[in-house]
Tab-separated table of C-alpha atoms and ligand atoms in Angstrom:
chain	number	residue	atom	x	y	z
A	1	MET	CA	0.000	0.000	0.000
A	2	SER	CA	1.272	3.469	-0.759
A	3	VAL	CA	0.139	7.009	-1.410
A	4	ILE	CA	2.862	8.858	-3.295
A	5	LEU	CA	3.338	12.478	-4.317
A	6	ALA	CA	5.160	12.384	-7.664
A	7	ILE	CA	6.861	15.155	-9.608
A	8	GLU	CA	7.880	15.282	-13.282
A	9	SER	CA	9.956	18.168	-14.635
A	10	SER	CA	12.422	16.580	-17.072
A	11	CYS	CA	11.499	18.645	-20.131
A	12	ASP	CA	8.709	21.125	-20.817
A	13	GLU	CA	5.817	19.917	-18.655
A	14	THR	CA	5.592	20.649	-14.933
A	15	GLY	CA	3.629	17.703	-13.571
A	16	VAL	CA	2.577	16.780	-10.040
A	17	ALA	CA	0.367	13.808	-9.172
A	18	VAL	CA	-0.841	11.858	-6.158
A	19	ILE	CA	-1.250	8.152	-6.828
A	20	ARG	CA	-2.391	5.233	-4.675
A	21	ASN	CA	-0.761	1.805	-5.047
A	22	GLY	CA	0.731	2.737	-8.396
A	23	ARG	CA	-2.561	2.492	-10.299
A	24	GLU	CA	-5.184	4.776	-8.818
A	25	VAL	CA	-4.642	8.401	-9.817
A	26	LEU	CA	-6.021	10.731	-7.118
A	27	SER	CA	-4.803	13.857	-8.902
A	28	ASN	CA	-2.655	14.588	-11.947
A	29	VAL	CA	-1.918	18.227	-12.714
A	30	VAL	CA	0.181	19.206	-15.717
A	31	ALA	CA	1.270	22.737	-16.607
A	32	SER	CA	2.473	22.617	-20.193
A	33	GLN	CA	5.031	25.093	-21.513
A	34	ILE	CA	4.212	24.374	-25.169
A	35	ASP	CA	2.834	27.851	-25.831
A	36	ILE	CA	5.991	29.451	-24.445
A	37	HIS	CA	8.431	27.338	-26.517
A	38	LYS	CA	6.280	27.308	-29.656
A	39	VAL	CA	7.589	30.680	-30.827
A	40	TYR	CA	11.150	29.243	-30.830
A	41	GLY	CA	10.118	26.065	-32.713
A	42	GLY	CA	11.349	23.811	-29.883
A	43	VAL	CA	12.207	23.635	-26.190
A	44	VAL	CA	14.660	26.277	-24.924
A	45	PRO	CA	16.296	24.661	-21.850
A	46	GLU	CA	17.009	27.883	-19.958
A	47	ILE	CA	13.414	29.069	-20.354
A	48	ALA	CA	12.100	25.608	-19.409
A	49	SER	CA	13.861	25.544	-16.027
A	50	ARG	CA	12.730	29.067	-15.157
A	51	GLN	CA	9.170	28.166	-16.048
A	52	HIS	CA	9.295	25.027	-13.836
A	53	THR	CA	10.496	27.218	-10.955
A	54	ARG	CA	7.627	29.598	-11.578
A	55	ALA	CA	4.949	26.860	-11.817
A	56	ILE	CA	5.879	24.063	-9.446
A	57	VAL	CA	4.527	25.397	-6.150
A	58	GLU	CA	1.075	26.138	-7.582
A	59	VAL	CA	0.918	22.863	-9.520
A	60	ALA	CA	1.846	20.878	-6.388
A	61	THR	CA	-0.608	22.810	-4.212
A	62	GLU	CA	-3.393	22.020	-6.668
A	63	ALA	CA	-2.475	18.322	-6.901
A	64	LEU	CA	-2.340	17.932	-3.104
A	65	ALA	CA	-5.668	19.706	-2.617
A	66	GLU	CA	-7.419	17.741	-5.350
A	67	ALA	CA	-6.233	14.422	-3.880
A	68	GLY	CA	-7.335	15.442	-0.375
A	69	VAL	CA	-3.924	14.973	1.222
A	70	ARG	CA	-3.565	15.849	4.909
A	71	HIS	CA	-1.297	18.842	5.429
A	72	PRO	CA	1.732	17.398	7.237
A	73	GLY	CA	2.589	20.814	8.676
A	74	LYS	CA	-0.874	21.420	10.186
A	75	PRO	CA	-1.748	19.054	13.059
A	76	ASP	CA	-5.512	19.760	12.859
A	77	SER	CA	-5.836	19.018	9.121
A	78	THR	CA	-7.482	15.845	7.903
A	79	GLY	CA	-7.178	13.671	4.813
A	80	LEU	CA	-4.890	11.091	3.263
A	81	ASP	CA	-1.390	10.500	4.605
A	82	LEU	CA	1.469	10.437	2.132
A	83	ASP	CA	4.053	7.643	2.263
A	84	ALA	CA	6.732	9.087	-0.020
A	85	VAL	CA	7.715	11.890	-2.372
A	86	ALA	CA	9.099	10.934	-5.796
A	87	ALA	CA	10.630	12.872	-8.688
A	88	THR	CA	12.116	12.187	-12.099
A	89	ASN	CA	15.906	12.319	-11.740
A	90	GLY	CA	16.854	11.706	-15.387
A	91	PRO	CA	17.230	11.576	-18.278
A	92	GLY	CA	16.243	15.093	-19.301
A	93	LEU	CA	17.343	18.708	-19.202
A	94	MET	CA	19.573	19.321	-16.165
A	95	GLY	CA	18.092	22.689	-15.208
A	96	SER	CA	14.576	21.277	-15.442
A	97	LEU	CA	15.357	18.083	-13.527
A	98	LEU	CA	16.993	20.100	-10.733
A	99	VAL	CA	13.775	22.019	-10.045
A	100	GLY	CA	11.694	18.849	-9.500
A	101	VAL	CA	14.366	16.935	-7.580
A	102	CYS	CA	15.215	19.821	-5.218
A	103	PHE	CA	11.543	20.515	-4.586
A	104	ALA	CA	10.801	16.817	-3.900
A	105	LYS	CA	13.814	16.339	-1.626
A	106	SER	CA	12.879	19.425	0.392
A	107	LEU	CA	9.287	18.306	0.872
A	108	ALA	CA	10.441	14.816	1.828
A	109	ARG	CA	12.865	16.220	4.410
A	110	VAL	CA	10.465	18.615	6.103
A	111	TRP	CA	7.612	16.090	6.061
A	112	GLY	CA	9.829	13.235	7.308
A	113	LEU	CA	9.080	11.033	4.290
A	114	PRO	CA	11.339	8.964	2.030
A	115	PHE	CA	12.425	10.479	-1.279
A	116	ILE	CA	12.322	8.205	-4.347
A	117	PRO	CA	14.246	9.133	-7.515
A	118	VAL	CA	12.593	7.750	-10.674
A	119	HIS	CA	14.003	7.120	-14.165
A	120	HIS	CA	11.859	8.985	-16.711
A	121	ILE	CA	11.628	5.988	-19.074
A	122	GLU	CA	10.720	3.655	-16.212
A	123	GLY	CA	7.910	6.140	-15.598
A	124	HIS	CA	6.744	5.813	-19.202
A	125	LEU	CA	6.903	1.983	-18.863
A	126	PHE	CA	4.670	2.128	-15.802
A	127	SER	CA	2.098	4.329	-17.538
A	128	VAL	CA	0.437	1.083	-18.709
A	129	PHE	CA	-0.122	0.004	-15.092
A	130	ILE	CA	-2.415	2.950	-14.397
A	131	GLY	CA	-6.017	1.787	-14.368
A	132	ASP	CA	-7.524	-1.686	-14.509
A	133	ARG	CA	-5.833	-3.419	-17.415
A	134	ALA	CA	-2.088	-4.063	-17.195
A	135	PRO	CA	0.393	-6.453	-18.810
A	136	GLU	CA	1.953	-9.337	-16.921
A	137	TRP	CA	5.717	-9.590	-16.520
A	138	PRO	CA	7.684	-10.343	-18.628
A	139	PHE	CA	6.478	-8.182	-21.499
A	140	LEU	CA	7.888	-6.208	-24.396
A	141	ALA	CA	7.804	-2.409	-24.509
A	142	LEU	CA	8.068	-0.039	-27.433
A	143	VAL	CA	9.256	3.265	-25.962
A	144	VAL	CA	8.682	6.152	-28.363
A	145	SER	CA	9.227	9.740	-27.263
A	146	GLY	CA	11.031	12.923	-28.201
A	147	GLY	CA	14.342	11.550	-26.932
A	148	HIS	CA	13.942	7.761	-27.129
A	149	THR	CA	13.053	5.010	-29.582
A	150	GLN	CA	13.654	1.688	-27.895
A	151	LEU	CA	12.460	-1.874	-27.684
A	152	VAL	CA	12.812	-3.039	-24.097
A	153	ARG	CA	12.339	-6.466	-22.576
A	154	CYS	CA	10.686	-5.876	-19.219
A	155	ASP	CA	11.365	-8.921	-17.020
A	156	ALA	CA	10.295	-7.505	-13.662
A	157	PRO	CA	10.177	-4.069	-12.034
A	158	GLN	CA	13.693	-2.575	-12.260
A	159	GLN	CA	14.843	-5.457	-14.486
A	160	TYR	CA	15.036	-4.383	-18.091
A	161	ALA	CA	17.050	-5.415	-21.133
A	162	LEU	CA	17.540	-3.083	-24.069
A	163	LEU	CA	16.823	-5.058	-27.269
A	164	GLY	CA	17.334	-2.204	-29.708
A	165	ALA	CA	17.368	1.576	-29.917
A	166	THR	CA	17.757	4.287	-32.493
A	167	ARG	CA	21.184	4.875	-34.013
A	168	ASP	CA	20.452	8.563	-34.545
A	169	ASP	CA	17.221	10.573	-34.200
A	170	ALA	CA	14.347	9.453	-31.980
A	171	VAL	CA	11.013	9.011	-33.750
A	172	GLY	CA	9.393	11.917	-31.869
A	173	GLU	CA	12.390	14.052	-32.756
A	174	SER	CA	11.890	13.182	-36.422
A	175	PHE	CA	8.218	14.260	-36.188
A	176	ASP	CA	9.410	17.537	-34.637
A	177	LYS	CA	12.138	18.113	-37.268
A	178	VAL	CA	9.922	17.229	-40.238
A	179	ALA	CA	7.174	19.494	-38.877
A	180	ARG	CA	9.676	22.344	-38.962
A	181	LEU	CA	10.544	21.493	-42.588
A	182	LEU	CA	6.831	21.608	-43.412
A	183	ASP	CA	6.321	24.868	-41.476
A	184	LEU	CA	4.036	23.187	-38.970
A	185	PRO	CA	3.968	24.269	-35.306
A	186	TYR	CA	5.808	22.613	-32.398
A	187	PRO	CA	5.304	19.902	-31.126
A	188	GLY	CA	5.552	18.173	-34.477
A	189	GLY	CA	3.752	14.921	-33.627
A	190	PRO	CA	0.233	16.285	-33.220
A	191	SER	CA	0.806	18.846	-36.027
A	192	ILE	CA	1.853	16.199	-38.523
A	193	GLN	CA	-0.975	13.884	-37.482
A	194	ARG	CA	-3.424	16.728	-38.133
A	195	ALA	CA	-1.773	17.792	-41.408
A	196	ALA	CA	-1.788	14.177	-42.649
A	197	GLU	CA	-5.571	13.883	-42.423
A	198	GLY	CA	-6.908	13.558	-45.940
A	199	GLY	CA	-3.385	13.237	-47.390
A	200	ASN	CA	-2.237	10.306	-49.524
A	201	PRO	CA	0.170	8.128	-47.496
A	202	GLY	CA	1.384	6.498	-50.725
A	203	ALA	CA	2.218	9.756	-52.519
A	204	PHE	CA	5.919	9.600	-51.553
A	205	ASP	CA	7.849	6.385	-51.096
A	206	PHE	CA	9.915	7.356	-48.046
A	207	PRO	CA	12.463	4.865	-46.655
A	208	ARG	CA	11.821	2.329	-43.883
A	209	ALA	CA	15.375	2.144	-42.548
A	210	LEU	CA	16.863	-1.204	-41.492
A	211	ARG	CA	13.603	-2.988	-42.269
A	212	SER	CA	15.238	-6.208	-43.430
A	213	HIS	CA	17.932	-6.246	-40.736
A	214	ASP	CA	17.555	-8.816	-37.960
A	215	SER	CA	18.753	-6.261	-35.439
A	216	LEU	CA	16.118	-4.337	-33.528
A	217	GLU	CA	17.792	-1.002	-34.137
A	218	PHE	CA	16.086	2.028	-35.649
A	219	SER	CA	17.325	4.935	-37.741
A	220	TYR	CA	15.295	8.066	-38.390
A	221	SER	CA	17.758	10.625	-39.745
A	222	GLY	CA	17.497	9.258	-43.326
A	223	LEU	CA	13.725	9.655	-43.298
A	224	LYS	CA	14.025	13.308	-42.319
A	225	THR	CA	16.580	13.845	-45.110
A	226	ALA	CA	14.279	12.110	-47.620
A	227	VAL	CA	11.540	14.622	-46.770
A	228	LEU	CA	14.059	17.448	-47.190
A	229	TYR	CA	15.041	16.137	-50.652
A	230	ALA	CA	11.386	15.729	-51.660
A	231	LEU	CA	10.811	19.378	-50.748
A	232	ARG	CA	13.933	20.459	-52.625
A	233	ASP	CA	12.740	18.515	-55.681
A	234	GLY	CA	9.481	20.418	-55.871
A	235	GLY	CA	7.562	18.996	-52.919
A	236	GLY	CA	3.850	18.406	-53.278
A	237	PRO	CA	0.671	18.935	-51.278
A	238	PRO	CA	1.652	19.313	-47.580
A	239	ALA	CA	-1.018	16.780	-46.588
A	240	ASP	CA	0.604	14.158	-48.877
A	241	LEU	CA	4.092	14.875	-47.527
A	242	ALA	CA	2.856	14.666	-43.913
A	243	ALA	CA	0.844	11.492	-44.560
A	244	SER	CA	3.698	9.758	-46.420
A	245	PHE	CA	6.194	10.689	-43.695
A	246	GLN	CA	3.861	9.511	-40.928
A	247	GLU	CA	3.211	6.251	-42.799
A	248	ALA	CA	6.941	5.509	-43.130
A	249	ALA	CA	7.756	6.513	-39.534
A	250	ILE	CA	4.976	4.356	-38.065
A	251	ASP	CA	5.544	1.450	-40.450
A	252	THR	CA	9.133	1.126	-39.227
A	253	LEU	CA	7.986	0.967	-35.588
A	254	VAL	CA	5.451	-1.750	-36.401
A	255	ILE	CA	7.940	-3.799	-38.470
A	256	LYS	CA	10.539	-3.742	-35.667
A	257	THR	CA	7.970	-4.526	-32.971
A	258	ARG	CA	6.775	-7.539	-34.970
A	259	GLN	CA	10.397	-8.712	-35.290
A	260	ALA	CA	10.905	-8.268	-31.539
A	261	VAL	CA	7.790	-10.333	-30.813
A	262	GLU	CA	9.060	-13.105	-33.099
A	263	GLN	CA	12.566	-13.031	-31.622
A	264	THR	CA	11.528	-12.987	-27.944
A	265	GLY	CA	8.286	-14.965	-28.066
A	266	LEU	CA	6.743	-12.287	-25.829
A	267	ARG	CA	3.169	-11.641	-26.914
A	268	GLN	CA	2.272	-8.743	-24.639
A	269	VAL	CA	3.458	-5.369	-25.866
A	270	ALA	CA	3.315	-2.029	-24.028
A	271	LEU	CA	3.302	1.061	-26.227
A	272	VAL	CA	4.540	4.066	-24.222
A	273	GLY	CA	5.930	7.597	-24.590
A	274	GLY	CA	4.648	10.755	-26.262
A	275	VAL	CA	4.463	9.180	-29.743
A	276	ALA	CA	2.139	6.511	-28.276
A	277	ALA	CA	-0.519	9.221	-28.656
A	278	ASN	CA	-0.276	8.808	-32.436
A	279	ARG	CA	-3.560	7.433	-33.777
A	280	LEU	CA	-2.070	5.559	-36.740
A	281	LEU	CA	0.486	3.843	-34.494
A	282	ARG	CA	-2.182	2.803	-31.976
A	283	GLU	CA	-4.318	1.409	-34.796
A	284	ARG	CA	-1.509	-0.464	-36.563
A	285	LEU	CA	0.033	-1.934	-33.445
A	286	GLY	CA	-3.392	-2.862	-32.114
A	287	ALA	CA	-4.018	-4.809	-35.343
A	288	LEU	CA	-0.916	-7.035	-35.001
A	289	GLU	CA	-2.081	-10.628	-34.978
A	290	GLY	CA	-1.410	-12.769	-31.929
A	291	VAL	CA	-0.202	-9.768	-29.933
A	292	GLU	CA	-1.912	-8.158	-26.961
A	293	VAL	CA	-1.138	-4.455	-26.909
A	294	PHE	CA	-1.353	-2.226	-23.837
A	295	MET	CA	-1.541	1.519	-24.426
A	296	PRO	CA	-1.923	4.251	-21.835
A	297	GLU	CA	-4.781	6.713	-22.065
A	298	PHE	CA	-3.787	9.802	-24.087
A	299	LYS	CA	-3.202	11.901	-20.974
A	300	TYR	CA	-0.613	9.367	-19.717
A	301	CYS	CA	1.303	9.193	-23.040
A	302	MET	CA	2.840	12.662	-22.972
A	303	ASP	CA	5.020	13.544	-19.986
A	304	ASN	CA	3.032	13.512	-16.745
A	305	ALA	CA	3.657	12.836	-13.060
A	306	ALA	CA	1.091	10.039	-12.632
A	307	MET	CA	3.381	7.642	-14.531
A	308	ILE	CA	6.296	8.700	-12.288
A	309	GLY	CA	4.133	7.872	-9.267
A	310	ALA	CA	3.252	4.483	-10.783
A	311	ALA	CA	6.944	3.606	-11.156
A	312	ALA	CA	7.708	5.081	-7.727
A	313	HIS	CA	5.216	2.686	-6.106
A	314	ALA	CA	7.194	-0.327	-7.397
A	315	LEU	CA	10.464	1.270	-6.246
A	316	PHE	CA	8.899	2.053	-2.840
A	317	GLU	CA	7.846	-1.581	-2.445
A	318	ALA	CA	11.340	-2.718	-3.438
A	319	GLY	CA	12.865	-0.484	-0.753
A	320	VAL	CA	14.622	1.857	-3.186
A	321	ARG	CA	15.320	5.244	-1.572
A	322	GLY	CA	17.191	8.391	-2.529
A	323	ASP	CA	18.559	10.800	0.043
A	324	SER	CA	19.234	14.489	0.515
A	325	ARG	CA	22.391	14.219	-1.601
A	326	THR	CA	20.725	12.670	-4.667
A	327	VAL	CA	21.601	14.636	-7.823
A	328	PRO	CA	19.728	14.278	-11.130
A	329	SER	CA	21.530	12.918	-14.156
A	330	PRO	CA	20.667	14.243	-17.676
A	331	GLY	CA	21.929	11.062	-19.389
A	332	LEU	CA	20.761	8.467	-16.851
A	333	PRO	CA	20.682	5.026	-18.541
A	334	LEU	CA	17.709	2.674	-17.976
A	335	VAL	CA	19.914	-0.445	-17.948
B	401	KG4	O1	7.269	11.494	-23.873
B	401	KG4	P1	7.175	12.891	-24.345
B	401	KG4	O2	6.016	13.737	-23.877
B	401	KG4	O3	8.476	13.676	-23.967
B	401	KG4	C1	9.728	13.053	-24.001
B	401	KG4	O4	10.038	12.304	-23.058
B	401	KG4	O5	10.419	13.257	-25.022
B	401	KG4	O6	7.207	12.845	-25.950
B	401	KG4	C2	7.174	14.010	-26.722
B	401	KG4	C3	7.246	13.630	-28.174
B	401	KG4	C4	7.422	14.834	-29.117
B	401	KG4	O7	8.487	14.562	-29.999
B	401	KG4	C5	6.078	14.899	-29.826
B	401	KG4	O8	6.179	15.436	-31.138
B	401	KG4	C6	5.669	13.451	-29.852
B	401	KG4	O9	6.041	12.972	-28.592
B	401	KG4	N1	4.221	13.279	-30.061
B	401	KG4	C7	3.668	12.656	-31.142
B	401	KG4	C8	2.254	12.771	-30.997
B	401	KG4	N2	1.995	13.439	-29.839
B	401	KG4	C9	3.212	13.740	-29.290
B	401	KG4	N3	4.239	12.056	-32.196
B	401	KG4	C10	3.417	11.541	-33.137
B	401	KG4	N4	2.077	11.638	-33.088
B	401	KG4	C11	1.440	12.222	-32.045
B	401	KG4	N5	0.113	12.305	-32.010
B	402	ZN	ZN1	8.806	11.432	-21.839
């Protein structure tokens, strides 16, 4: 049993959640910075950390109130008791991570609670445990975000094996870069998905890198370059370019996931990370024969603190604890 206050601040969302037993979300507040970074066409790290500093107290206050948590500093207050405070401690932007980790450590110290540092990708993995339907260990995970494209064998909580990752750009990054080429707003994923509606996905034959390789690696930089060359060679209707790019990007993910299923024999697949919000990907992966796919609700795909709380519950149960000297790590590896 646990009630955990969780904080996510690795990139451009300030998230605070209260979660019970790793699956029941009592509150999940996210303050997005998208509108602030949009004018620059991407996340500006220095602005992101300042914005986290500005937002975190109010976001946390709202999350605690909504969950009905007892105020540890006020003896006459009533409500739920917290068991731990958790925060993402990497990977991510250092300035942004520092805000969440320092805030969480301070709360934990003054409230006399344990502090639990959480790996951001482990958070994404646990987003499929929120709610009623969850995979059974071991399972396969396709992690697709702005910084990661990975196939991970999940044997047990905190026991993961990396089966394959991208050699260059992450798939979300390629959506963001191609959106810029097509003059579509940041973040590129939702913009391209919208622009692709009504477009012809067969109009351009963009590459599916490494498709016939046995390895479970990905490569997305060639796809971005192919779009650049298509534009240089005269382009075409933006909807066709967006639809053909999206088709190629998603096709590659499905091909590699099918290979991973065949190679590992694992038939349960978790689809997690910001790109898991992509409709075409959800549809295509969901249609794979003989595979049971677990996808988080849309609100738990993009960065949020509920998923950090879900992972923190498993760490709490395993006795994992940080301390007042814990420092975030921008390049923290999962395995
Ligand atoms: O997990 P996330 O919120 O942050 C990171 O940990 O990186 O993922 C953000 C990424 C961005 O690259 C964004 O363009 C992409 O997820 N994304 C999408 C969609 N929604 C967000 N990509 C494709 N289709 C979408 N609907
Ligand atoms: Zn993420």
